[in-house]
Coordinates of C-alpha atoms and ligand atoms in Angstrom, one line a residue:
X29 CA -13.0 31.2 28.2
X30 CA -11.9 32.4 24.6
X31 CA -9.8 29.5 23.1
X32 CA -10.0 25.6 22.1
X33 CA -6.9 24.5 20.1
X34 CA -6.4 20.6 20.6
X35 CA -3.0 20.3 20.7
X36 CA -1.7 17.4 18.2
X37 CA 1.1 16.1 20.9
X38 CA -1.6 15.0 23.3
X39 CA -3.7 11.4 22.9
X40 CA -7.0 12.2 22.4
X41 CA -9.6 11.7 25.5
X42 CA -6.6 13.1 27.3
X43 CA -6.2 16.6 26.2
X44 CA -5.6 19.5 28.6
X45 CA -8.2 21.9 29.6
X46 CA -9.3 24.7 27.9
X47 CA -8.2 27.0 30.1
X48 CA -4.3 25.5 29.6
X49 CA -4.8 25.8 25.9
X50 CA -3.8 29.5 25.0
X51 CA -3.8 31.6 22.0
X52 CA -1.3 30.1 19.1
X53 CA -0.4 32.2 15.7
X54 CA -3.2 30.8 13.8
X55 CA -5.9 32.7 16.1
X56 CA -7.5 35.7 14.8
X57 CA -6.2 38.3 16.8
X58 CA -10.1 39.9 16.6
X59 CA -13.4 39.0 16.6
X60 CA -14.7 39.7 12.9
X61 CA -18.0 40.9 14.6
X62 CA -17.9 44.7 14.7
X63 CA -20.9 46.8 14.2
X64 CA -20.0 47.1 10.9
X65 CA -17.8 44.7 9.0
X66 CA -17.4 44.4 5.2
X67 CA -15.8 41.5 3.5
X68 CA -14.3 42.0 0.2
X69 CA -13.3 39.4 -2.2
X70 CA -9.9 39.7 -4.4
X71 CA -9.7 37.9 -7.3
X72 CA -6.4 37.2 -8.2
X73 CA -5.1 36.5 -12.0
X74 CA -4.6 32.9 -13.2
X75 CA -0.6 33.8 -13.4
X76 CA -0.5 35.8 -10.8
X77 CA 2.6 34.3 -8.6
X78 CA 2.8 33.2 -4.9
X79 CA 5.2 35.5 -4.0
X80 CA 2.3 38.1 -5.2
X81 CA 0.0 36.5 -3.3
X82 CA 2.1 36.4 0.3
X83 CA 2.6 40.6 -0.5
X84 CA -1.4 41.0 -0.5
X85 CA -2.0 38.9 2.7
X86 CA 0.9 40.3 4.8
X87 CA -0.2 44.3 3.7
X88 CA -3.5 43.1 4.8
X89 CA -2.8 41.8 8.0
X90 CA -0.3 44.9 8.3
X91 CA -3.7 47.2 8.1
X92 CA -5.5 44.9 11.0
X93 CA -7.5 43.2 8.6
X94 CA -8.3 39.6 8.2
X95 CA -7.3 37.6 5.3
X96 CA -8.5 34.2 3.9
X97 CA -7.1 32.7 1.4
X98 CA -8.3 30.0 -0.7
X99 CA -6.7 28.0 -3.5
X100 CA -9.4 27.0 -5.9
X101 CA -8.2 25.1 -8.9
X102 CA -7.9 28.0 -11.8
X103 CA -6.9 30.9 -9.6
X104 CA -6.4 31.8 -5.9
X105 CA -9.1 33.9 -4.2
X106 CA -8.0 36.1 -1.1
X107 CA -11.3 37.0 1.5
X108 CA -11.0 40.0 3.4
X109 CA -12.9 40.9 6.1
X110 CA -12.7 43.4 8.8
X111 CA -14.3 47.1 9.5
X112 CA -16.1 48.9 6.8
X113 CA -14.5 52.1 6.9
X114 CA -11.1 50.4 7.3
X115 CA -11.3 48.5 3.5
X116 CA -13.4 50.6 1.7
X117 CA -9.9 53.0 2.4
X118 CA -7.5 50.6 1.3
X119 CA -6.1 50.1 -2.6
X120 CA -7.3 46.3 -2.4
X121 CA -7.0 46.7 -6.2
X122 CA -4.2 47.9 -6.7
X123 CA -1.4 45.0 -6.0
X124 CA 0.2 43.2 -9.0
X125 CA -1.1 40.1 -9.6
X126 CA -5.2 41.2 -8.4
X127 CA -7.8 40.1 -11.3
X128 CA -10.7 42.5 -9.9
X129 CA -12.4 43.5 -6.3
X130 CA -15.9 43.1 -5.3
X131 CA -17.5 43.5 -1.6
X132 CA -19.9 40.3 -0.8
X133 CA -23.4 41.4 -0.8
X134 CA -24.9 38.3 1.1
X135 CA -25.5 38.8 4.7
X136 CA -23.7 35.7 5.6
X137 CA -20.5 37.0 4.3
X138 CA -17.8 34.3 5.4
X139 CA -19.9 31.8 5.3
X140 CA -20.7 32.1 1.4
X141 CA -19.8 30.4 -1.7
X142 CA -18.3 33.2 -3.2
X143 CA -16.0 34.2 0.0
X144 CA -13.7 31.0 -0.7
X145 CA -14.8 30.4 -4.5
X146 CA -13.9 26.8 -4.2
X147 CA -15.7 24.0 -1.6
X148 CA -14.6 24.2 1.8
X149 CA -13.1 20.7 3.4
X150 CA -12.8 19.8 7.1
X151 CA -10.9 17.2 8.7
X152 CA -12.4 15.2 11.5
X153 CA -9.5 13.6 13.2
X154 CA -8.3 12.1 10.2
X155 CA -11.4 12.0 8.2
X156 CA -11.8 15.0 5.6
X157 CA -15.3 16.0 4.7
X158 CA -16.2 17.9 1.5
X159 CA -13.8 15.9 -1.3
X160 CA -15.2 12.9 -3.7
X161 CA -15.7 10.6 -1.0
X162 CA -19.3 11.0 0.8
X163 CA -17.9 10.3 4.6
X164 CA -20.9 8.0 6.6
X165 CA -21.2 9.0 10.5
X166 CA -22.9 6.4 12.6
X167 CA -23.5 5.5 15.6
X168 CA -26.6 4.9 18.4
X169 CA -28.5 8.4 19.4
X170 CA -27.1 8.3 23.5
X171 CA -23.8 6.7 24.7
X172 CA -25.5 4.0 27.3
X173 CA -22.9 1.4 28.0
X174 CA -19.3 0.2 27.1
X175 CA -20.6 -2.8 25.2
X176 CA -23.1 -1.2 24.1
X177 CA -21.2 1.6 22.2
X178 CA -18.1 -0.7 22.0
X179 CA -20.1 -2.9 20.0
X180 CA -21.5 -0.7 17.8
X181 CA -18.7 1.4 16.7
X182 CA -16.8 -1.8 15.9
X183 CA -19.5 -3.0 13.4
X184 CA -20.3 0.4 12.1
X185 CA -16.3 0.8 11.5
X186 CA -16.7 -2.9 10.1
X187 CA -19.3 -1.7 7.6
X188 CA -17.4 1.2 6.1
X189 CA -18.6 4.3 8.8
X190 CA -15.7 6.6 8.8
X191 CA -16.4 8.9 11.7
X192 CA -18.4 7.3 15.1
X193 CA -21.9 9.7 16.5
X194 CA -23.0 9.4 20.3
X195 CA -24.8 11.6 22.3
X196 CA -23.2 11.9 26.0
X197 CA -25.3 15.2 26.6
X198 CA -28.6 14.9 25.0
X199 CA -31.0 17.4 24.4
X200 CA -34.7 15.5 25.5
X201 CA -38.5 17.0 25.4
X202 CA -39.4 15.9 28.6
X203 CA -37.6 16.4 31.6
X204 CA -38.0 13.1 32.9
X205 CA -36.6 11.5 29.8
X206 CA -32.8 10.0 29.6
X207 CA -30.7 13.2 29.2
X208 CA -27.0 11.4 28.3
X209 CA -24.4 9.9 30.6
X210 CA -22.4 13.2 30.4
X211 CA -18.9 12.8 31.5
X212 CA -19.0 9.1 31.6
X213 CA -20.9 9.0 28.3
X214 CA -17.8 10.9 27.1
X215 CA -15.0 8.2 28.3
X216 CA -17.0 5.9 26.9
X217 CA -17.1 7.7 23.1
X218 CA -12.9 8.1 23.9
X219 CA -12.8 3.9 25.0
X220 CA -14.4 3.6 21.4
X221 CA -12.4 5.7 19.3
X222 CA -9.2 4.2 21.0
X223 CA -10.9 0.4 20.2
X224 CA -12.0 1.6 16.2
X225 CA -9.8 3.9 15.7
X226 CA -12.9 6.2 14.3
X227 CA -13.1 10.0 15.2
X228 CA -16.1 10.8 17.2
X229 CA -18.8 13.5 16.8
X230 CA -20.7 14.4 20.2
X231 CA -23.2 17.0 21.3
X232 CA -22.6 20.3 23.1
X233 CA -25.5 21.8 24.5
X234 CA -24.2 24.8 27.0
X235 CA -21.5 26.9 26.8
X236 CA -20.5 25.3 30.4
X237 CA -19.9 22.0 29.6
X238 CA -17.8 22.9 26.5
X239 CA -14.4 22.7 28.1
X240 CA -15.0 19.2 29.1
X241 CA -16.7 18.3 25.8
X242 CA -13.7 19.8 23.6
X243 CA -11.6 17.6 25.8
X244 CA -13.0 14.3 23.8
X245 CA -14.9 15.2 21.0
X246 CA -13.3 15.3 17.6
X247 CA -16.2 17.4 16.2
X248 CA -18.6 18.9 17.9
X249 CA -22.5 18.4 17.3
X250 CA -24.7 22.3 17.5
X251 CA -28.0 20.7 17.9
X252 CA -31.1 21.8 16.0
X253 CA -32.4 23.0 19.6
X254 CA -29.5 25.1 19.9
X255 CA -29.3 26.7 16.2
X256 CA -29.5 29.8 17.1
X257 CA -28.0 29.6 21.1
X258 CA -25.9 32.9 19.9
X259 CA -23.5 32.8 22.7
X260 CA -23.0 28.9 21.9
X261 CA -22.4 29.6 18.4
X262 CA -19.3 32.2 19.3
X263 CA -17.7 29.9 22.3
X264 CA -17.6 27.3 19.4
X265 CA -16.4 29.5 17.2
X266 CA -13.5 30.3 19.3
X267 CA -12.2 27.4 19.2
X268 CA -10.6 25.5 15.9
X269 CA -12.8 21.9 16.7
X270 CA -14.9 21.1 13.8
X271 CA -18.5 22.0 14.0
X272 CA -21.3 20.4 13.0
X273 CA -24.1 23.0 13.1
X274 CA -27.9 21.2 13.0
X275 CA -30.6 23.2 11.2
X276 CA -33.3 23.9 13.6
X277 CA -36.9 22.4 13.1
X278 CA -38.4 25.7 12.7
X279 CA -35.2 27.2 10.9
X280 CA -34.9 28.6 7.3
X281 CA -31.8 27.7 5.2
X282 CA -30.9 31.8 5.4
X283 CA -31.5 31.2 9.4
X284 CA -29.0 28.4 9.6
X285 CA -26.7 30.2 7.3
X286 CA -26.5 33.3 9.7
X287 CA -25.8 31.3 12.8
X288 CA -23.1 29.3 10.7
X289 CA -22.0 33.1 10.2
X290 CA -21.5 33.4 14.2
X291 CA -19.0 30.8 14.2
X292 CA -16.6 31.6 11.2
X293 CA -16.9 35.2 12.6
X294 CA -15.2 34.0 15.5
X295 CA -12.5 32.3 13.5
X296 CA -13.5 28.5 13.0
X297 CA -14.2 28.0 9.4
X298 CA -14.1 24.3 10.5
X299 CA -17.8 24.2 10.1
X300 CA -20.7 21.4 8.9
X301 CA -24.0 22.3 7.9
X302 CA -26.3 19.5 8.7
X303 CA -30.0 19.3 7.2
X304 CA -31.8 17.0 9.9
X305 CA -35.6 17.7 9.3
X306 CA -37.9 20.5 9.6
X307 CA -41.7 21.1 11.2
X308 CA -44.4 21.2 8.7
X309 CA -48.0 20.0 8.2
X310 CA -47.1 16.9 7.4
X311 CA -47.9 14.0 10.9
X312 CA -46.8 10.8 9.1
X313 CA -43.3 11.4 9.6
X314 CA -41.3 12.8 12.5
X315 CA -40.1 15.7 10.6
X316 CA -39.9 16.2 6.6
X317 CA -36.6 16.1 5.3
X318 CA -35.8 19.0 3.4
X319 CA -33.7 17.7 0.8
X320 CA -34.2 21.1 -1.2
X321 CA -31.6 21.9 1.3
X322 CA -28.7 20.2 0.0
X323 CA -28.5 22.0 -3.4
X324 CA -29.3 25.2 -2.0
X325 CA -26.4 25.5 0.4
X326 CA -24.1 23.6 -1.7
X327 CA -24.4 26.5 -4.4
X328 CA -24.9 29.4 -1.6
X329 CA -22.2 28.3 0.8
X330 CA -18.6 26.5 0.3
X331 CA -18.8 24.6 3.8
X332 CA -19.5 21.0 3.3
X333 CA -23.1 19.4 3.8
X334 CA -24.4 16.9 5.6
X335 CA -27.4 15.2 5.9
X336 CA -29.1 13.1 8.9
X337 CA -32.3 11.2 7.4
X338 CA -32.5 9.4 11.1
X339 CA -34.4 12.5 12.4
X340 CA -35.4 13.4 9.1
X341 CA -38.1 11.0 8.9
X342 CA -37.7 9.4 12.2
X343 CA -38.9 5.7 11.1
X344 CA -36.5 3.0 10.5
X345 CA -37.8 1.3 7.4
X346 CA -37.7 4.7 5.8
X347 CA -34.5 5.8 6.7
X348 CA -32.2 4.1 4.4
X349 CA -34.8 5.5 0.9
X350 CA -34.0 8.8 2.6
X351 CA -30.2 8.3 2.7
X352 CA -29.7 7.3 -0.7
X353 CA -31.5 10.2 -1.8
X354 CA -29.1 12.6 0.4
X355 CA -26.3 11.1 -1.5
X356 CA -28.6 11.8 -4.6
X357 CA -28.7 14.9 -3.7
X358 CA -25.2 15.7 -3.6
X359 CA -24.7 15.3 0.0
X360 CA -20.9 15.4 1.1
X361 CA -21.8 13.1 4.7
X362 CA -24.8 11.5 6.0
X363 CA -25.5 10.7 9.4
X364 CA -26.6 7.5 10.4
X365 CA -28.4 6.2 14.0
X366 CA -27.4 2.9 14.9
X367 CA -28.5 0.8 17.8
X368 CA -27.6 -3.2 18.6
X369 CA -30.5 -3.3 20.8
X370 CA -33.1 -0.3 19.4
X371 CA -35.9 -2.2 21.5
X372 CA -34.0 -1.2 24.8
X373 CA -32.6 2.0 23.6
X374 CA -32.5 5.2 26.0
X375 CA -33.7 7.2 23.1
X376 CA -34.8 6.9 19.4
X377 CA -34.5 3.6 19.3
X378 CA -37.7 3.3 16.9
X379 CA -35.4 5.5 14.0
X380 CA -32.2 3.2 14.7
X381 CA -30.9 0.9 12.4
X382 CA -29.6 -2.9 13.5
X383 CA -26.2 -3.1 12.2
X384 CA -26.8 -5.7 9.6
X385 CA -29.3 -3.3 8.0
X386 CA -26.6 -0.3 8.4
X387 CA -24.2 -2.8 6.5
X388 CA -26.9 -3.5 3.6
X389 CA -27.5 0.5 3.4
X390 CA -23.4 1.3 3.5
X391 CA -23.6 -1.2 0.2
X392 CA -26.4 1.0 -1.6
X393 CA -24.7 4.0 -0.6
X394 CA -21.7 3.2 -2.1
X395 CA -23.6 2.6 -5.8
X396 CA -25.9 5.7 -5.7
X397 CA -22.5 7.5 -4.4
X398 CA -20.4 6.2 -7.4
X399 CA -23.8 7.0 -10.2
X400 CA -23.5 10.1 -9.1
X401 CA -19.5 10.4 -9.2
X402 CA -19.2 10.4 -5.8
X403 CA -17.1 7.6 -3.7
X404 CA -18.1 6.1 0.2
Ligands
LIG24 C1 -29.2 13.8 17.7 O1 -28.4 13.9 16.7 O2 -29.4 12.8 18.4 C2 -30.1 14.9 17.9 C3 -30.7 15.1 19.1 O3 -30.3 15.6 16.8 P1 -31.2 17.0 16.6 O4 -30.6 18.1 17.3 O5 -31.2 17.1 15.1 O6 -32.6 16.7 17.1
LIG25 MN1 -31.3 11.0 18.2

């Protein structure tokens, strides 16, 4: 299995299988991990003209390299990645219209700020993540029923959530603990988004249930289980889904930047960073949110942030303090658990909010957003 392109003709929930989705133009036509790849930024000038712009990417992808361009609002800045010895041969400064050349010294070369030189923004279904507006995802922690995920995506849609979460595969400590409705719980997340309207965000955890997964999902979840599942983070990366990559419990920001590295490398920049709590001392709370995150990658990386306070803390009372403080923060999304029941929920229902308490947050969200010049 190499690609996932969701093809725009087909209703979603009914997409063909991976297997009949073949390569289009836009794939790479090479896996940017070789032994030992450079990326090179060019800088172009202010006034340098497109016509300028389309020579330098054509000669580039001429030489078998890989070009990125991005349009920030001042100038245009063209990535280039591909084997060492093949750029460090090439005139990259030579063109008309090129400002100045420099390699990128991070390790997570694609993934960083000053690859693109402008913020990154990715659509989910309709929904773009990474402008002015902080985009709220919602939803319980496991698809369980149709009325119960019926239900809740149509009040969490009511309340102003933009894109609908729910777990059909979940990722459990124990064993014997619900592990998702799979397939089913997958329908069920399609029933929803045809009855909302809202995109929906769902949780891969193998490589073998992928296929089926991209079949559905609008975006797909990378738990923090699975940060750094390598082979995972390619077969997501060969596809053009959105990802929303979680930052494992135990993971440093550089650690989740590197495995965010795996999937551009592959070819998807349609990637999500997503701080969701990390392990430390600390036994009051679940995990400790680390909102230190949220400025830190928004200056290191140009891929959009998100932030789920729901496993951050892991209490419900605390959860909406934590959220508004995300926003704070700068946060482009935050992720929200939801439950109309959390009593008799399958999982995490002790962290879920009742929708009328979501609706009271999605107001308090939308002030902090706007202090802050943000929108929801
Ligand atoms: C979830 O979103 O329900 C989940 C399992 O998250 P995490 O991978 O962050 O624990
Ligand atoms: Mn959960």
């Amino acid at each position: 299995m190499r690609t996932v392109f969701p093809s725009p003709e087909v209703a979603p929930g009914q997409r063909p299988p991976l297997s009949a989705r073949r390569k289009t133009s836009c794939e790479p036509s090479f896996s940017t991990q070789t032994a030992n790849s450079l990326a090179m930024i060019i800088i172009t000038r202010p006034d340098a003209t497109e016509e300028q712009i389309q020579h330098i990417v054509s000669r580039i992808a001429d030489w078998g390299l890989r070009a990125e361009v991005s349009r920030g609002e001042m100038r245009v800045v063209i990535g280039v990645i591909g084997a060492e010895d093949k750029i460090r041969q090439k005139p990259l400064g030579a063109f008309p219209g090129v400002e100045s050349v420099m390699p990128v010294l991070k390790p997570y070369k694609l993934v960083s700020y000053e690859f693109r030189g402008t913020a990154s923004r990715v659509k989910v279904g309709d929904v773009v993540v990474g402008s002015k507006e902080v985009v709220i995802m919602a939803g319980p922690c496991s698809v369980e029923s149709e009325d119960q995920i019926l239900s809740i995506a149509q009040s969490i849609r009511d309340s102003g959530a933009k894109i609908l979460r729910g777990g059909a595969f979940k990722p459990r400590t124990s064993p014997y603990s619900f592990q998702g409705l799979g397939k089913v719980g997958l329908q069920l997340l399609a029933e929803a988004r045809r009855e909302s309207g809202l995109p929906i965000i769902t949780e891969v955890m193998d490589t073998k249930d992928l296929e089926l997964v991209a079949e559905y999902a609008d975006c797909l979840q990378i738990g923090a289980r699975n940060m750094q599942n390598f082979s995972l983070l390619r077969e997501v990366g060969r596809t053009q889904l959105p990802v929303m990559l979680k930052r494992g419990m135990a993971a440093s920001i550089k650690d989740l930047l590197m495995s965010a590295e795996y999937i551009l490398s592959e070819g998807n920049f349609n990637v999500l960073l997503c701080e969701r709590g990390i392990r430390t001392f600390e036994t009051m709370t679940r995990n400790t949110l680390d909102l230190n995150a949220v400025p830190v990658l928004k200056a290191e990386t140009h891929l959009p942030v998100v932030v789920d306070p729901t496993h951050g803390i892991g209490i419900r009372d605390f959860v909406p303090a934590m959220a508004l403080a995300a926003v704070a923060a700068g946060a482009d999304s935050i992720m929200i658990e939801v439950h109309n029941a959390p009593e008799f929920a399958k999982s995490d229902g002790e962290q879920s909010l009742l929708p009328k308490d979501f609706a009271d947050l999605v107001r308090r969200v939308r002030c902090v957003a706007e202090a802050v010049g943000r929108a929801v």
